[in-house]
PDB file of C-alpha atoms and ligand atoms in Angstrom:
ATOM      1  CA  UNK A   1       2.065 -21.478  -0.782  1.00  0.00           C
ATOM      2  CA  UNK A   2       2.605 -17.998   0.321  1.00  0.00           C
ATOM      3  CA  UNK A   3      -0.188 -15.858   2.608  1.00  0.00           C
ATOM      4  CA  UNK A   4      -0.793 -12.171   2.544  1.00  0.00           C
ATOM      5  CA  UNK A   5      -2.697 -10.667   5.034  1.00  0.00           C
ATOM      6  CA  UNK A   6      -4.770  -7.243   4.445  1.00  0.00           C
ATOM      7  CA  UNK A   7      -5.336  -5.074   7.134  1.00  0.00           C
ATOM      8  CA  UNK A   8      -8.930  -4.581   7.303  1.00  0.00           C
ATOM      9  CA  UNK A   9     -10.177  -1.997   9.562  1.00  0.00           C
ATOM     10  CA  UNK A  10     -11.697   0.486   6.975  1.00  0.00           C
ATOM     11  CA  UNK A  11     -11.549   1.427   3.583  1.00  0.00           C
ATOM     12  CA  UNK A  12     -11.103  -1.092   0.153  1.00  0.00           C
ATOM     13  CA  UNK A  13      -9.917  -4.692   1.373  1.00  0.00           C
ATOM     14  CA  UNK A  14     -12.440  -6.915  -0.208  1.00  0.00           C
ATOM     15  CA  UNK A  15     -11.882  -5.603  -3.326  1.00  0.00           C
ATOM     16  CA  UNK A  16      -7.795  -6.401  -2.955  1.00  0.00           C
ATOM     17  CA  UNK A  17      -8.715  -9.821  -1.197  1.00  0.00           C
ATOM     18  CA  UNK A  18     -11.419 -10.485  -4.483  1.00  0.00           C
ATOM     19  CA  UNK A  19      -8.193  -9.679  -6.736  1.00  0.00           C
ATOM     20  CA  UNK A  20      -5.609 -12.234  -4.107  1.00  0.00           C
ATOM     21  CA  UNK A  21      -8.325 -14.496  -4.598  1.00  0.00           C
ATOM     22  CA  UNK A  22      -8.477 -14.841  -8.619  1.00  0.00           C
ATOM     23  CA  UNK A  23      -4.641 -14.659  -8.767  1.00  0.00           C
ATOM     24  CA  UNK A  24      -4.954 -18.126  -6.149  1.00  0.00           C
ATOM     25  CA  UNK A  25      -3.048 -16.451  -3.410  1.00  0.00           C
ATOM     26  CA  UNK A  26      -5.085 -16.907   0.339  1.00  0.00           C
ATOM     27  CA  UNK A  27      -5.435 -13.903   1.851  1.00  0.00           C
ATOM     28  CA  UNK A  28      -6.509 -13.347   5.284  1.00  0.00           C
ATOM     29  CA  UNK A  29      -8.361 -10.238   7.064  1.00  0.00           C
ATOM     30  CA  UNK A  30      -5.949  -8.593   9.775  1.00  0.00           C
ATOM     31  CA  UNK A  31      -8.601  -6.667  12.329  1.00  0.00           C
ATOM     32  CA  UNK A  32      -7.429  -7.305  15.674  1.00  0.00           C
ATOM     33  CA  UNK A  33      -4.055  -8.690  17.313  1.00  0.00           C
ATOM     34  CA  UNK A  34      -4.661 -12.313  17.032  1.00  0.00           C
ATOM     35  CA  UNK A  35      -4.589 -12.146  13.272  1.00  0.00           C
ATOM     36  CA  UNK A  36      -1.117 -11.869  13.117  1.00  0.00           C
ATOM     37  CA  UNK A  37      -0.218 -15.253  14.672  1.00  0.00           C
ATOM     38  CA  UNK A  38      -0.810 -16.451  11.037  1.00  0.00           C
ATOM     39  CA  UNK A  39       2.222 -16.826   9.402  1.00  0.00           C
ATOM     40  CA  UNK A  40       2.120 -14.339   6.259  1.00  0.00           C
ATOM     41  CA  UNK A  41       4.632 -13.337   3.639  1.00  0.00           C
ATOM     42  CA  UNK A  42       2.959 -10.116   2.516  1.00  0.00           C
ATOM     43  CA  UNK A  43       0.820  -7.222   3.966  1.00  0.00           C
ATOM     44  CA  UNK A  44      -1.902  -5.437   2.142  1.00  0.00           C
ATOM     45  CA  UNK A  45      -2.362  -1.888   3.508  1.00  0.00           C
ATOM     46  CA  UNK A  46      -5.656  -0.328   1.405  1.00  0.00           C
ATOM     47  CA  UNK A  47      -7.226   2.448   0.694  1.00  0.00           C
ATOM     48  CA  UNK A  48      -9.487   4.531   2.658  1.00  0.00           C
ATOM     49  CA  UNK A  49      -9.104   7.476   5.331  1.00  0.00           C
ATOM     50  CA  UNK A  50      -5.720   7.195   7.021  1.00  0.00           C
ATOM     51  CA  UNK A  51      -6.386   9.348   9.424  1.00  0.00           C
ATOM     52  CA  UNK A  52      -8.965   6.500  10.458  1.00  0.00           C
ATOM     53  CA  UNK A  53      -6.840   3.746  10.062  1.00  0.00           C
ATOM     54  CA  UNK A  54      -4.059   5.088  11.971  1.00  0.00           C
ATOM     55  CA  UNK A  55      -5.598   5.618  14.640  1.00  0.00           C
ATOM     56  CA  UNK A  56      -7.100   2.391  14.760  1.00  0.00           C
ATOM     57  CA  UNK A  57      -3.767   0.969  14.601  1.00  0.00           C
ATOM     58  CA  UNK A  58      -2.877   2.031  17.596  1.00  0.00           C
ATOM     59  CA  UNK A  59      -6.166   1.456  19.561  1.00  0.00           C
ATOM     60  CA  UNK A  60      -6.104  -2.600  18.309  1.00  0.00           C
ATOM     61  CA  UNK A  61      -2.432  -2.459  19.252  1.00  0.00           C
ATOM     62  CA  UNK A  62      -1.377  -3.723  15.770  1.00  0.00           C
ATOM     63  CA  UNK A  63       0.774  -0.544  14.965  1.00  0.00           C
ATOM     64  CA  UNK A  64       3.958  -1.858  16.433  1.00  0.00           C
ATOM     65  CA  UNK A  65       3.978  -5.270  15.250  1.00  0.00           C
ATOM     66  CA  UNK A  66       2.853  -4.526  12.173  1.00  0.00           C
ATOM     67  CA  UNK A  67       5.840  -1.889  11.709  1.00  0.00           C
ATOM     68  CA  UNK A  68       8.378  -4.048  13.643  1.00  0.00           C
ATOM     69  CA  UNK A  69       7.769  -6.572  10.320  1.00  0.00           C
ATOM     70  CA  UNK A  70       7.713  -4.324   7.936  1.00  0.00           C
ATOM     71  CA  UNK A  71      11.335  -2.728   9.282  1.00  0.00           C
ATOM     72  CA  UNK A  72      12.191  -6.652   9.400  1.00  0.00           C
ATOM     73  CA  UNK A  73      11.589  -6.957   5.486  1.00  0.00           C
ATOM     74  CA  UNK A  74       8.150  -8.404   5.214  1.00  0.00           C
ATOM     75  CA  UNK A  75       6.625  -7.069   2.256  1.00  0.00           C
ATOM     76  CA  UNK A  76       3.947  -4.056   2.024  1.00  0.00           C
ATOM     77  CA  UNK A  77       1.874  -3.013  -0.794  1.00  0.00           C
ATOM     78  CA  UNK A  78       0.197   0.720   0.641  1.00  0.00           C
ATOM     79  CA  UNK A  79      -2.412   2.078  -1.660  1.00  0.00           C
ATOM     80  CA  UNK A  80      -3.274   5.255  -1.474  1.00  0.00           C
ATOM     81  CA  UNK A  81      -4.299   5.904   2.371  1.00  0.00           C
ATOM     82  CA  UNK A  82      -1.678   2.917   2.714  1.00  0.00           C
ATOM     83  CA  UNK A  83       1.211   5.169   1.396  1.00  0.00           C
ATOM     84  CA  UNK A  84      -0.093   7.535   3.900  1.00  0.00           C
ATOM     85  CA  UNK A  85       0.847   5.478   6.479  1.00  0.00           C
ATOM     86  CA  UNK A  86       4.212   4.250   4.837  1.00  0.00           C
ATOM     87  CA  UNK A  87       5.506   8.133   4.348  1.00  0.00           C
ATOM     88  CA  UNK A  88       7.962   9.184   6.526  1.00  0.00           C
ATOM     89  CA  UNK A  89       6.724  12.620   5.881  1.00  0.00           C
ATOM     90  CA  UNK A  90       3.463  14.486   5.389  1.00  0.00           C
ATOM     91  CA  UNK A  91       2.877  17.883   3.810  1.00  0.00           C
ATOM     92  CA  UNK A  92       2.140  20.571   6.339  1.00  0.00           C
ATOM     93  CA  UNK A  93       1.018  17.800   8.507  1.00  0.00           C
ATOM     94  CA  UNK A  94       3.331  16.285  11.744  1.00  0.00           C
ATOM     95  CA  UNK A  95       1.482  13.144  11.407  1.00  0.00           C
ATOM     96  CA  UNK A  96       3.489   9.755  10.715  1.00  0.00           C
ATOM     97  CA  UNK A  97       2.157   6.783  10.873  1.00  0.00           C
ATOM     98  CA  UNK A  98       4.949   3.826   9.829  1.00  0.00           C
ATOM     99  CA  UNK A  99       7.214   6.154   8.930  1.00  0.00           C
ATOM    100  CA  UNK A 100       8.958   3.578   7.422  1.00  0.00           C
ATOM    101  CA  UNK A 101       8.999   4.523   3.351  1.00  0.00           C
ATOM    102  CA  UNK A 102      11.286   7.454   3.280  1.00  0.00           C
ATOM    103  CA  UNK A 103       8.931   9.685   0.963  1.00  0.00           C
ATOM    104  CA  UNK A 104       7.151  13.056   1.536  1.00  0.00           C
ATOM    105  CA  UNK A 105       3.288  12.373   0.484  1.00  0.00           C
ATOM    106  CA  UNK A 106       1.092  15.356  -0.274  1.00  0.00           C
ATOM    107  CA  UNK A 107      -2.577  14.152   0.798  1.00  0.00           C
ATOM    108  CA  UNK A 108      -5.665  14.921  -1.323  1.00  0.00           C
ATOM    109  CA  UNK A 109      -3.042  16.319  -3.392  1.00  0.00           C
ATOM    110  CA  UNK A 110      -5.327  16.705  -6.743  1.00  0.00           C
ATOM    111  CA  UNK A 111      -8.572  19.077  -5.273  1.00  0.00           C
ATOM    112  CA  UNK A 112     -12.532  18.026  -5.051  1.00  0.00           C
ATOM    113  CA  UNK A 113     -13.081  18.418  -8.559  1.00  0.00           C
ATOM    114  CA  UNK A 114     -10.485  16.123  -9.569  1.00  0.00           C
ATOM    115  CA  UNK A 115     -11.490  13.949  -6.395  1.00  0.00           C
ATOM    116  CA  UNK A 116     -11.356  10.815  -8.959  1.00  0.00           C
ATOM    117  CA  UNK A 117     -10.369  10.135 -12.372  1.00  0.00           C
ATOM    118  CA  UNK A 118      -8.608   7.088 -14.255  1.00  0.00           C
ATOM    119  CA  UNK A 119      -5.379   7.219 -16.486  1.00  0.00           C
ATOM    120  CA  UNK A 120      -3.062   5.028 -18.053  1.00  0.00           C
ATOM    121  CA  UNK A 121       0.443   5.325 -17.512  1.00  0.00           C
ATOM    122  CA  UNK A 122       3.467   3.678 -17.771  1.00  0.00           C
ATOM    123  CA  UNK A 123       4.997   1.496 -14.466  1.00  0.00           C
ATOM    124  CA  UNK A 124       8.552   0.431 -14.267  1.00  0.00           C
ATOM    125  CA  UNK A 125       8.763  -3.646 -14.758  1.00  0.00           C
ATOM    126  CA  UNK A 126       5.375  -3.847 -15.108  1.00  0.00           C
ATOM    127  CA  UNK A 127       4.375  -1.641 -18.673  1.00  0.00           C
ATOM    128  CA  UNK A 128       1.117   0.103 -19.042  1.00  0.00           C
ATOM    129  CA  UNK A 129      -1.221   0.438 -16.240  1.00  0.00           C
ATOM    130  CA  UNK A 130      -4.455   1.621 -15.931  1.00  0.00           C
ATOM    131  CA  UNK A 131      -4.849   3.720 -12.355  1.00  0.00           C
ATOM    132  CA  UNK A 132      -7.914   4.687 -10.536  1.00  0.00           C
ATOM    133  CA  UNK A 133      -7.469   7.773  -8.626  1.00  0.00           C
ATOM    134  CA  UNK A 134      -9.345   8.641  -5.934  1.00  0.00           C
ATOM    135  CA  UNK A 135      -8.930  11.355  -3.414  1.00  0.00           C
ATOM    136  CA  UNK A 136      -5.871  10.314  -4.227  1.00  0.00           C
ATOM    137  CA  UNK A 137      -1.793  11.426  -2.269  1.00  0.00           C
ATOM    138  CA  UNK A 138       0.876  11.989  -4.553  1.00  0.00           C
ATOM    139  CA  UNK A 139       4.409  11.551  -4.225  1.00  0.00           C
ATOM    140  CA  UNK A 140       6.223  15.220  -3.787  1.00  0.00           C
ATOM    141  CA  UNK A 141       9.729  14.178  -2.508  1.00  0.00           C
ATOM    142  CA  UNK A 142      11.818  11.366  -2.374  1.00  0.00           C
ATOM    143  CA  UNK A 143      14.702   9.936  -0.447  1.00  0.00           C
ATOM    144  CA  UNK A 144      17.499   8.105  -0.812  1.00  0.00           C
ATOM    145  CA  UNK A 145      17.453   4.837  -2.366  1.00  0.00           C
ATOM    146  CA  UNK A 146      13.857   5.119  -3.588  1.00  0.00           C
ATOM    147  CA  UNK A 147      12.962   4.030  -6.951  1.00  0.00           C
ATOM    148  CA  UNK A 148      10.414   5.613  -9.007  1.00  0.00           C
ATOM    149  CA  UNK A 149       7.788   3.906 -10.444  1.00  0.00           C
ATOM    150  CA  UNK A 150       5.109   5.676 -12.424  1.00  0.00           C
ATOM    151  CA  UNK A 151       4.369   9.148 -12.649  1.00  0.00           C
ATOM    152  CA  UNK A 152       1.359  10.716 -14.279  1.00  0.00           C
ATOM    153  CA  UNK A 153       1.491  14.803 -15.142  1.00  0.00           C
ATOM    154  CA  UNK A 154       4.992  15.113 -13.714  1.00  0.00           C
ATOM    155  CA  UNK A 155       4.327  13.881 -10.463  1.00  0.00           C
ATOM    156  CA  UNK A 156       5.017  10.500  -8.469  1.00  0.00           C
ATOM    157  CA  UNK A 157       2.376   8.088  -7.922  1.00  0.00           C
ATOM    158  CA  UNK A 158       4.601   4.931  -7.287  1.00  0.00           C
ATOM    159  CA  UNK A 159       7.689   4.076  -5.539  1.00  0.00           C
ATOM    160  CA  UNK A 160       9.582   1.336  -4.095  1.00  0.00           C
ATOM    161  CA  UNK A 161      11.959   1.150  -1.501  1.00  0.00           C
ATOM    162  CA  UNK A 162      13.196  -2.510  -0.680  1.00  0.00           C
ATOM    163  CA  UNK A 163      10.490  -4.327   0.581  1.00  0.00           C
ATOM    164  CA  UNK A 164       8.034  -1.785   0.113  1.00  0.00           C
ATOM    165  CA  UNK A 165       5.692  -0.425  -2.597  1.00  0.00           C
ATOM    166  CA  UNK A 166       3.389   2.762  -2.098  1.00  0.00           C
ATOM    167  CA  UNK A 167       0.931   3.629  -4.913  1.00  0.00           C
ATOM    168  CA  UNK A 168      -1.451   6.981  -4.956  1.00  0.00           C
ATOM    169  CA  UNK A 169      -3.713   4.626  -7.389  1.00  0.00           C
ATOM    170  CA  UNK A 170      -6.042   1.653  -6.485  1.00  0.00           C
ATOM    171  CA  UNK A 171      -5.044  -1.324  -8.372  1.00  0.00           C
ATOM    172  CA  UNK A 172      -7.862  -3.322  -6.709  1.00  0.00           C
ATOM    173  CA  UNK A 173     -10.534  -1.742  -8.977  1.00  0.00           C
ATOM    174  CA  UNK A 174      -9.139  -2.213 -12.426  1.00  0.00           C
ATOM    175  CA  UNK A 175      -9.323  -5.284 -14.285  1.00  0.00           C
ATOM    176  CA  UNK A 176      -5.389  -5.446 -14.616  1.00  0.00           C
ATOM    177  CA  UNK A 177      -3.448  -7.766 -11.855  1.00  0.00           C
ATOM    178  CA  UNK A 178      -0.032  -6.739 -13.087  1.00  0.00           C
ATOM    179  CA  UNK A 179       0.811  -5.011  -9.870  1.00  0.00           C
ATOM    180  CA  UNK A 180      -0.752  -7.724  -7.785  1.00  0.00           C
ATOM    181  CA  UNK A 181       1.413 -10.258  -9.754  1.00  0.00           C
ATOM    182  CA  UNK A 182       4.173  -8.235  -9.210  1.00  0.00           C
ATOM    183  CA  UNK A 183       3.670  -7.909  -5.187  1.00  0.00           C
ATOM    184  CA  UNK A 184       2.970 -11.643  -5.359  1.00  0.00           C
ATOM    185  CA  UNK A 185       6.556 -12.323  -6.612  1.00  0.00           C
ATOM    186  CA  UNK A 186       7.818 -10.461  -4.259  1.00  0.00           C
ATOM    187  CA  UNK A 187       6.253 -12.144  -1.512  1.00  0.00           C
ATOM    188  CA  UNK A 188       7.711 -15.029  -2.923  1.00  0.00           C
ATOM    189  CA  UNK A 189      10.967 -14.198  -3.073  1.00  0.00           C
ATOM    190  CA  UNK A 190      10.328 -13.487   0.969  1.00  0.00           C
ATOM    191  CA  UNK A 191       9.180 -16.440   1.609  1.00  0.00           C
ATOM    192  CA  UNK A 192      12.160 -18.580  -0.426  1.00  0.00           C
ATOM    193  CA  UNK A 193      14.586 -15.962   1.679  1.00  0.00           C
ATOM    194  CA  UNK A 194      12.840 -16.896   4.986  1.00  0.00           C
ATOM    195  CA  UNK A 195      12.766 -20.691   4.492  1.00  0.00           C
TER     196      UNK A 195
HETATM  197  N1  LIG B   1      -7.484  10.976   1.020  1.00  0.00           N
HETATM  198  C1  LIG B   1      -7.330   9.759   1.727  1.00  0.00           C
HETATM  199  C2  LIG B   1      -6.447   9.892   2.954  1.00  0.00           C
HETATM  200  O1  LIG B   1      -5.863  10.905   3.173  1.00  0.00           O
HETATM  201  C3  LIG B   1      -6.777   8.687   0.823  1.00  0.00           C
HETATM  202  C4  LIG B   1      -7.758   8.374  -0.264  1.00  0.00           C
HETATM  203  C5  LIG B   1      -7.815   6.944  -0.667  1.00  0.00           C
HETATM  204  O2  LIG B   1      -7.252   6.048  -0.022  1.00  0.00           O
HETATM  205  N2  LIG B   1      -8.534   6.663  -1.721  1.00  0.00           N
HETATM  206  O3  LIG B   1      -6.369   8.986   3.717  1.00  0.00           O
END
């Protein structure tokens, strides 16, 4: 049995817990340092305002250790604010959070009118997906040894980089679980590796 834990300071966790849930994976919360003496195989890192959640990071003291695994291999799935604080790199911005997926991220990339809107589009092992946009980053540069996921009007929405996926989209509020499936096998194949 493999646990995930979601960091859960601010922003859309229940609804990716709600989705760990159906799919019969355990999640737990992560909201202060003690959480992380669970032993967990994947990390959940939601939407939301990551200029809030970074700095609450660092006030609960869970920014290093969190990083320090996620540098070790442990598995991250960053939605939207949560590929915020992957990115390496921000756009006209010298904040970094992680630092650890070695993208440039434009933030609120698509302007208040478009500040949400769904598509379909097409994801790399995983076929069509449908993608809920909101406020939503957007992928503008990539480094080496990134793959590309999905893009939608020419630009880059999903990526993965070894042990880590960053998506613009939420996949917590659409009724598809492909890409929690997906991060589920790879948490898996963590856990076989560890063992
Ligand atoms: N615009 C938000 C940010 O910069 C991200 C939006 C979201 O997570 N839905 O953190």
């Amino acid at each position: 049995m493999i646990s995930i834990g979601i960091l859960a300071l601010q922003g859309a966790f229940a609804e990716h817990a709600q989705k760990l849930n159906r799919l019969g994976v355990d999640p737990f919360y992560i909201r202060q340092l003690s959480d992380l003496d669970n032993e967990y195989h994947g990390l959940i890192l939601p939407g939301g305002e990551s200029t809030v959640q970074g700095k609450l990071l660092k006030d609960l003291h869970l920014f290093n250790p969190l990083k320090s695994k996620i540098e070790a291999g442990l598995p991250v799935l960053g939605t939207c604010a949560g590929l915020i604080l992957l990115a390496e790199k921000l756009v006209e911005d010298e904040t970094v959070h992680f630092g650890t997926l070695p993208v440039t991220v434009q933030r609120n990339a698509y302007g208040r009118q478009l500040g949400s809107f769904e598509r379909q589009a097409h994801m790399a092992h995983l076929g069509e997906v449908p993608m809920t946009f909101i406020r939503a980053p957007y992928v503008s540069a990539i480094g080496k040894g990134v793959d590309i996921l999905a893009q939608v009007d020419g630009r880059v929405v999903a990526v993965q980089y070894q042990n880590q996926l960053g998506l613009a989209f939420h996949p917590e509020l659409t009724d598809s679980d492909v890409v929690h499936d997906y991060f589920i096998e790879l948490c898996h194949q963590y856990k076989d590796k560890a063992s």
